[in-house]
Amino acid sequence: MTKRLSNEVGTLYVVATPIGNLGDLGRRAAEVLASVDLIAAEDTRRTRALLRHLGLDRPLLALHEHNEQARVDSLVQRLRSGDTIALVSDAGTPLISDPGFPLVRACHGAGIRVVPVPGPSALIAALSVAGLPTDRFRFEGFLPRREAARASLLGDLAAAPETLVFYESSHRILETLAALVAAFGGARPATLARELTKLHETLLTGTLEEIHAAVATDEHQRKGEFVLVVGGAPPREGDRFELSLANTLDVLLQELPLKRAVAVTARLSGENRNRVYRLALERQRAQQKDEGGTD
Ligand code: SAM
């Protein structure tokens, strides 16, 4: 059920901040930070430095993973009384591997307006330059530290067809690359994005094996912050057959009546005629939908 929002209550702004280059702070973000009654910040010292850069001095309150549950009620109370609050994290977009989820959820529960002020996120920045498919991707954030939990998760992800995105720190990047080679094989295409938007920004592209070797042999490549983007699992034999069947039908359905297209495809592929017929109906419906235009 949707909830109606009252005009009397304040607003929570979820504000993205730079992931390195301060020039990436948006104008709207700066305006919101300048105007709110309070800024709830993951680390008040870091946010104070950002505010100094903007020439601002605003009230700050620490909201991090260790105190966020305890602080949510009082923040919701302030919002209820009409205050406006900006939520920021140390870098990038709050809630993306960062604190803020309990507060945002509580605001929804209390009928308080939550407004995004979008901007940088290492996840999207890395995906945009990785050179790997972005039509579908799966964000996994930080992998578990414990070896058994990490191996089990990677085992589950090994067959995922989507591009995978991981966050990693300098302490574990080499270990994580080795674990990925072990779980996915060394041939997977990948991109390691290091220190995005900063002085030592580097993109390493290649296979997992090549990237692992590059990071193992050059200690500079182990310094800083990382996003690892890994290509999805290649289609299995069965999927490839389905794909070529669908492609054949797509072409023939443009040229022939349905029954003829089915007969020719069944003969060419050796596939059961009823199965081809069912698939042909699905493809035909999809083509008609596309031609109908949904934009
Ligand atoms: N909320 C942030 C965002 O929207 O990207 C992410 C916060 S998470 C605690 C920090 C991790 O994000 C780092 O360990 C690293 O994996 C990634 N990260 C943040 N800034 C980065 C940068 N400039 N270059 C590469 N990775 C970065």
Short mmCIF file of C-alpha atoms and ligand atoms in Angstrom, two decimals:
data_model
loop_
_atom_site.label_atom_id
_atom_site.label_comp_id
_atom_site.label_asym_id
_atom_site.label_seq_id
_atom_site.Cartn_x
_atom_site.Cartn_y
_atom_site.Cartn_z
CA MET A 1 0.00 0.00 0.00
CA THR A 2 1.35 3.46 -0.82
CA LYS A 3 1.60 6.07 1.93
CA ARG A 4 0.64 9.72 1.57
CA LEU A 5 3.28 12.16 2.63
CA SER A 6 2.45 15.10 4.81
CA ASN A 7 3.66 18.59 3.84
CA GLU A 8 4.39 19.46 7.44
CA VAL A 9 7.27 17.05 7.90
CA GLY A 10 10.85 17.63 6.83
CA THR A 11 12.78 15.90 4.07
CA LEU A 12 15.69 13.50 4.07
CA TYR A 13 18.09 14.18 1.18
CA VAL A 14 20.37 11.28 0.25
CA VAL A 15 23.36 13.11 -1.21
CA ALA A 16 26.16 11.56 -3.28
CA THR A 17 29.63 13.03 -2.75
CA PRO A 18 32.86 12.62 -4.77
CA ILE A 19 34.81 9.33 -4.83
CA GLY A 20 38.09 11.19 -5.21
CA ASN A 21 37.93 14.27 -7.40
CA LEU A 22 36.17 17.07 -5.51
CA GLY A 23 35.21 18.62 -8.83
CA ASP A 24 32.65 15.82 -9.17
CA LEU A 25 30.40 17.25 -6.45
CA GLY A 26 27.23 18.36 -8.22
CA ARG A 27 25.82 21.89 -7.92
CA ARG A 28 22.55 20.60 -6.50
CA ALA A 29 24.45 18.55 -3.91
CA ALA A 30 26.31 21.68 -2.81
CA GLU A 31 23.04 23.65 -2.61
CA VAL A 32 21.37 20.97 -0.51
CA LEU A 33 24.36 20.69 1.85
CA ALA A 34 24.31 24.47 2.26
CA SER A 35 20.61 24.62 3.07
CA VAL A 36 19.74 21.65 5.32
CA ASP A 37 19.32 21.91 9.10
CA LEU A 38 21.62 18.96 9.74
CA ILE A 39 24.06 16.73 7.86
CA ALA A 40 24.20 13.11 9.03
CA ALA A 41 27.69 11.97 8.00
CA GLU A 42 29.49 8.63 8.14
CA ASP A 43 32.68 10.38 9.30
CA THR A 44 32.19 13.95 10.41
CA ARG A 45 35.88 14.82 9.91
CA ARG A 46 35.79 13.81 6.25
CA THR A 47 32.56 15.63 5.63
CA ARG A 48 33.86 18.72 7.44
CA ALA A 49 36.81 18.76 5.03
CA LEU A 50 34.39 18.60 2.10
CA LEU A 51 32.29 21.41 3.59
CA ARG A 52 35.44 23.51 4.09
CA HIS A 53 36.24 23.01 0.41
CA LEU A 54 32.75 24.37 -0.36
CA GLY A 55 33.17 27.25 2.09
CA LEU A 56 30.35 25.89 4.27
CA ASP A 57 29.95 25.42 8.00
CA ARG A 58 26.89 23.27 8.81
CA PRO A 59 25.83 21.22 11.85
CA LEU A 60 27.06 17.63 11.54
CA LEU A 61 26.09 14.42 13.29
CA ALA A 62 27.93 11.10 13.00
CA LEU A 63 25.87 8.27 11.50
CA HIS A 64 27.92 5.16 10.91
CA GLU A 65 27.44 1.41 10.98
CA HIS A 66 28.02 1.23 14.76
CA ASN A 67 25.43 3.80 15.82
CA GLU A 68 22.92 4.08 13.00
CA GLN A 69 20.26 1.86 14.55
CA ALA A 70 20.44 3.84 17.79
CA ARG A 71 20.29 7.25 16.04
CA VAL A 72 17.45 6.50 13.63
CA ASP A 73 14.62 7.31 16.08
CA SER A 74 15.95 10.73 17.03
CA LEU A 75 16.63 11.62 13.38
CA VAL A 76 13.11 10.58 12.38
CA GLN A 77 11.83 12.70 15.28
CA ARG A 78 13.67 15.75 13.96
CA LEU A 79 12.36 15.13 10.44
CA ARG A 80 8.84 14.80 11.84
CA SER A 81 9.20 18.16 13.50
CA GLY A 82 9.99 19.73 10.12
CA ASP A 83 13.82 19.71 9.95
CA THR A 84 15.60 18.88 6.71
CA ILE A 85 18.52 16.47 6.89
CA ALA A 86 21.17 15.46 4.35
CA LEU A 87 22.61 11.95 4.57
CA VAL A 88 26.16 11.62 3.22
CA SER A 89 28.80 8.90 3.39
CA ASP A 90 32.59 9.18 3.19
CA ALA A 91 32.56 8.86 -0.59
CA GLY A 92 30.09 8.17 -3.35
CA THR A 93 26.45 7.30 -2.91
CA PRO A 94 25.12 6.54 0.60
CA LEU A 95 23.69 3.02 1.10
CA ILE A 96 25.87 1.58 -1.68
CA SER A 97 28.10 -0.54 0.59
CA ASP A 98 27.68 2.37 3.02
CA PRO A 99 25.43 3.24 6.00
CA GLY A 100 21.95 4.72 5.66
CA PHE A 101 19.55 1.87 4.94
CA PRO A 102 17.91 1.80 8.42
CA LEU A 103 17.33 5.57 8.28
CA VAL A 104 15.85 5.53 4.77
CA ARG A 105 13.59 2.60 5.67
CA ALA A 106 12.45 4.31 8.86
CA CYS A 107 11.64 7.49 6.90
CA HIS A 108 9.45 5.50 4.52
CA GLY A 109 7.73 3.93 7.52
CA ALA A 110 7.10 7.37 9.03
CA GLY A 111 5.80 8.94 5.82
CA ILE A 112 8.82 11.26 5.51
CA ARG A 113 9.87 12.36 2.05
CA VAL A 114 13.18 10.88 0.89
CA VAL A 115 14.86 12.71 -1.99
CA PRO A 116 17.89 11.44 -3.92
CA VAL A 117 20.60 13.89 -4.93
CA PRO A 118 22.45 11.59 -7.32
CA GLY A 119 26.11 11.78 -8.18
CA PRO A 120 29.28 9.70 -8.08
CA SER A 121 29.40 6.03 -7.25
CA ALA A 122 32.47 3.85 -7.80
CA LEU A 123 30.18 1.05 -8.98
CA ILE A 124 28.70 3.00 -11.89
CA ALA A 125 31.95 4.83 -12.69
CA ALA A 126 33.78 1.50 -13.03
CA LEU A 127 31.02 -0.14 -15.07
CA SER A 128 30.93 2.82 -17.45
CA VAL A 129 34.58 2.33 -18.43
CA ALA A 130 35.08 -1.42 -17.97
CA GLY A 131 34.31 -2.37 -21.57
CA LEU A 132 32.10 -5.25 -20.41
CA PRO A 133 28.35 -5.67 -21.00
CA THR A 134 26.25 -3.35 -18.83
CA ASP A 135 22.75 -4.30 -19.98
CA ARG A 136 22.57 -6.65 -17.01
CA PHE A 137 24.97 -6.65 -14.08
CA ARG A 138 25.13 -7.94 -10.56
CA PHE A 139 26.64 -5.87 -7.77
CA GLU A 140 28.17 -8.07 -5.06
CA GLY A 141 29.93 -5.34 -3.04
CA PHE A 142 32.69 -6.69 -0.78
CA LEU A 143 33.24 -10.45 -0.80
CA PRO A 144 33.16 -12.23 2.58
CA ARG A 145 36.53 -12.16 4.33
CA ARG A 146 36.43 -15.78 5.47
CA GLU A 147 37.82 -18.13 2.89
CA ALA A 148 35.08 -20.77 3.13
CA ALA A 149 32.24 -18.22 2.85
CA ARG A 150 33.99 -16.50 -0.06
CA ALA A 151 34.60 -19.77 -1.92
CA SER A 152 30.98 -20.81 -1.43
CA LEU A 153 29.63 -17.49 -2.76
CA LEU A 154 32.00 -17.52 -5.73
CA GLY A 155 30.92 -21.09 -6.46
CA ASP A 156 27.32 -19.85 -6.68
CA LEU A 157 28.34 -16.92 -8.91
CA ALA A 158 30.48 -18.95 -11.32
CA ALA A 159 27.58 -19.69 -13.68
CA ALA A 160 25.95 -16.23 -13.48
CA PRO A 161 25.65 -14.82 -17.02
CA GLU A 162 25.59 -11.16 -15.92
CA THR A 163 28.61 -8.91 -15.53
CA LEU A 164 29.71 -9.05 -11.87
CA VAL A 165 30.95 -6.07 -9.87
CA PHE A 166 32.96 -6.32 -6.63
CA TYR A 167 34.43 -3.71 -4.30
CA GLU A 168 37.83 -4.42 -2.80
CA SER A 169 40.48 -2.82 -0.62
CA SER A 170 44.25 -2.81 -1.02
CA HIS A 171 44.66 -5.40 1.78
CA ARG A 172 42.80 -8.13 -0.04
CA ILE A 173 42.93 -7.35 -3.75
CA LEU A 174 45.55 -9.98 -4.58
CA GLU A 175 43.84 -12.66 -2.49
CA THR A 176 40.49 -11.84 -4.09
CA LEU A 177 41.90 -12.03 -7.61
CA ALA A 178 43.42 -15.43 -6.81
CA ALA A 179 40.06 -16.63 -5.42
CA LEU A 180 38.29 -15.45 -8.58
CA VAL A 181 40.77 -17.25 -10.84
CA ALA A 182 40.23 -20.42 -8.78
CA ALA A 183 36.42 -20.14 -8.90
CA PHE A 184 35.82 -18.84 -12.45
CA GLY A 185 38.96 -19.99 -14.29
CA GLY A 186 41.66 -17.59 -15.49
CA ALA A 187 40.17 -16.90 -18.93
CA ARG A 188 37.26 -14.66 -17.88
CA PRO A 189 37.52 -11.10 -19.20
CA ALA A 190 37.73 -8.50 -16.44
CA THR A 191 38.63 -4.91 -15.64
CA LEU A 192 40.26 -3.73 -12.44
CA ALA A 193 39.49 -0.06 -11.80
CA ARG A 194 41.85 1.51 -9.27
CA GLU A 195 41.69 4.95 -7.66
CA LEU A 196 38.95 6.22 -9.99
CA THR A 197 38.93 10.01 -10.50
CA LYS A 198 42.15 10.31 -8.45
CA LEU A 199 45.78 11.02 -9.36
CA HIS A 200 46.74 7.36 -9.75
CA GLU A 201 43.62 6.23 -11.58
CA THR A 202 44.41 2.99 -13.45
CA LEU A 203 42.35 0.56 -15.49
CA LEU A 204 43.74 -2.94 -15.99
CA THR A 205 41.83 -4.90 -18.59
CA GLY A 206 42.42 -8.48 -19.71
CA THR A 207 41.67 -11.94 -18.43
CA LEU A 208 41.45 -12.61 -14.69
CA GLU A 209 44.74 -14.50 -14.99
CA GLU A 210 46.47 -11.55 -16.66
CA ILE A 211 45.13 -9.04 -14.14
CA HIS A 212 46.15 -11.28 -11.24
CA ALA A 213 49.68 -11.54 -12.68
CA ALA A 214 49.91 -7.76 -13.21
CA VAL A 215 48.83 -7.04 -9.62
CA ALA A 216 51.07 -9.78 -8.18
CA THR A 217 54.18 -8.42 -9.89
CA ASP A 218 53.68 -4.67 -9.36
CA GLU A 219 53.12 -3.48 -5.81
CA HIS A 220 51.81 -0.10 -7.03
CA GLN A 221 48.84 -1.93 -8.51
CA ARG A 222 47.92 -3.10 -5.00
CA LYS A 223 47.60 0.42 -3.58
CA GLY A 224 44.38 2.37 -3.22
CA GLU A 225 40.72 1.50 -3.74
CA PHE A 226 39.40 -0.96 -6.29
CA VAL A 227 36.34 -1.95 -8.25
CA LEU A 228 36.66 -5.29 -10.00
CA VAL A 229 34.33 -5.86 -12.94
CA VAL A 230 34.18 -9.44 -14.24
CA GLY A 231 32.48 -10.67 -17.41
CA GLY A 232 29.56 -13.08 -16.91
CA ALA A 233 29.80 -16.81 -17.55
CA PRO A 234 29.83 -17.66 -21.27
CA PRO A 235 26.64 -19.39 -22.51
CA ARG A 236 26.65 -23.16 -22.04
CA GLU A 237 26.31 -25.54 -25.00
CA GLY A 238 22.53 -25.95 -24.45
CA ASP A 239 22.02 -22.16 -24.25
CA ARG A 240 24.00 -21.68 -27.47
CA PHE A 241 21.73 -24.18 -29.27
CA GLU A 242 18.60 -22.36 -27.99
CA LEU A 243 20.06 -19.07 -29.15
CA SER A 244 20.79 -20.31 -32.67
CA LEU A 245 17.30 -21.85 -32.88
CA ALA A 246 15.75 -18.54 -31.88
CA ASN A 247 17.95 -16.63 -34.35
CA THR A 248 16.98 -18.97 -37.21
CA LEU A 249 13.30 -18.57 -36.38
CA ASP A 250 13.63 -14.79 -36.17
CA VAL A 251 14.96 -14.67 -39.72
CA LEU A 252 12.57 -17.23 -41.22
CA LEU A 253 9.50 -15.71 -39.59
CA GLN A 254 10.22 -12.51 -41.51
CA GLU A 255 10.19 -14.45 -44.81
CA LEU A 256 7.77 -17.37 -44.41
CA PRO A 257 4.40 -18.19 -42.85
CA LEU A 258 4.70 -19.62 -39.34
CA LYS A 259 4.13 -23.27 -40.32
CA ARG A 260 6.78 -23.18 -43.06
CA ALA A 261 9.27 -21.42 -40.76
CA VAL A 262 8.70 -24.13 -38.13
CA ALA A 263 9.09 -26.97 -40.66
CA VAL A 264 12.34 -25.57 -42.09
CA THR A 265 13.83 -24.84 -38.63
CA ALA A 266 12.91 -28.31 -37.35
CA ARG A 267 14.60 -29.93 -40.38
CA LEU A 268 17.71 -27.77 -40.13
CA SER A 269 18.16 -28.28 -36.38
CA GLY A 270 16.85 -31.81 -35.93
CA GLU A 271 14.79 -30.43 -33.03
CA ASN A 272 11.31 -31.72 -32.18
CA ARG A 273 8.71 -29.94 -34.35
CA ASN A 274 6.31 -29.21 -31.44
CA ARG A 275 9.09 -27.57 -29.44
CA VAL A 276 10.09 -25.47 -32.43
CA TYR A 277 6.42 -24.53 -32.91
CA ARG A 278 6.12 -23.33 -29.31
CA LEU A 279 9.33 -21.34 -29.62
CA ALA A 280 8.15 -19.88 -32.95
CA LEU A 281 4.95 -18.63 -31.31
CA GLU A 282 7.00 -16.93 -28.58
CA ARG A 283 9.34 -15.32 -31.14
CA GLN A 284 6.41 -14.20 -33.27
CA ARG A 285 4.72 -12.59 -30.26
CA ALA A 286 7.98 -10.84 -29.36
CA GLN A 287 8.40 -9.55 -32.93
CA GLN A 288 4.81 -8.28 -33.01
CA LYS A 289 5.37 -6.51 -29.68
CA ASP A 290 8.56 -4.89 -31.01
CA GLU A 291 6.79 -3.78 -34.18
CA GLY A 292 3.95 -2.38 -32.07
CA GLY A 293 6.58 -0.05 -30.55
CA THR A 294 6.67 0.44 -26.81
CA ASP A 295 8.55 3.73 -26.67
N1 SAM B 1 29.28 4.42 -1.44
C1 SAM B 1 30.47 4.26 -2.23
C2 SAM B 1 30.08 4.32 -3.73
O1 SAM B 1 29.00 4.77 -4.05
O2 SAM B 1 30.91 3.93 -4.54
C3 SAM B 1 31.24 3.00 -1.88
C4 SAM B 1 31.64 2.90 -0.45
S1 SAM B 1 32.53 1.45 -0.04
C5 SAM B 1 32.64 1.56 1.69
C6 SAM B 1 34.15 1.85 -0.48
C7 SAM B 1 34.66 1.00 -1.65
O3 SAM B 1 34.21 1.56 -2.87
C8 SAM B 1 36.17 0.94 -1.78
O4 SAM B 1 36.73 -0.06 -0.94
C9 SAM B 1 36.34 0.60 -3.23
O5 SAM B 1 36.10 -0.77 -3.44
C10 SAM B 1 35.20 1.41 -3.85
N2 SAM B 1 35.68 2.75 -4.22
C11 SAM B 1 35.35 3.93 -3.63
N3 SAM B 1 35.99 4.94 -4.24
C12 SAM B 1 36.74 4.39 -5.24
C13 SAM B 1 37.61 4.92 -6.21
N4 SAM B 1 37.87 6.22 -6.28
N5 SAM B 1 38.20 4.07 -7.08
C14 SAM B 1 37.94 2.74 -7.03
N6 SAM B 1 37.13 2.19 -6.12
C15 SAM B 1 36.54 3.00 -5.23
#
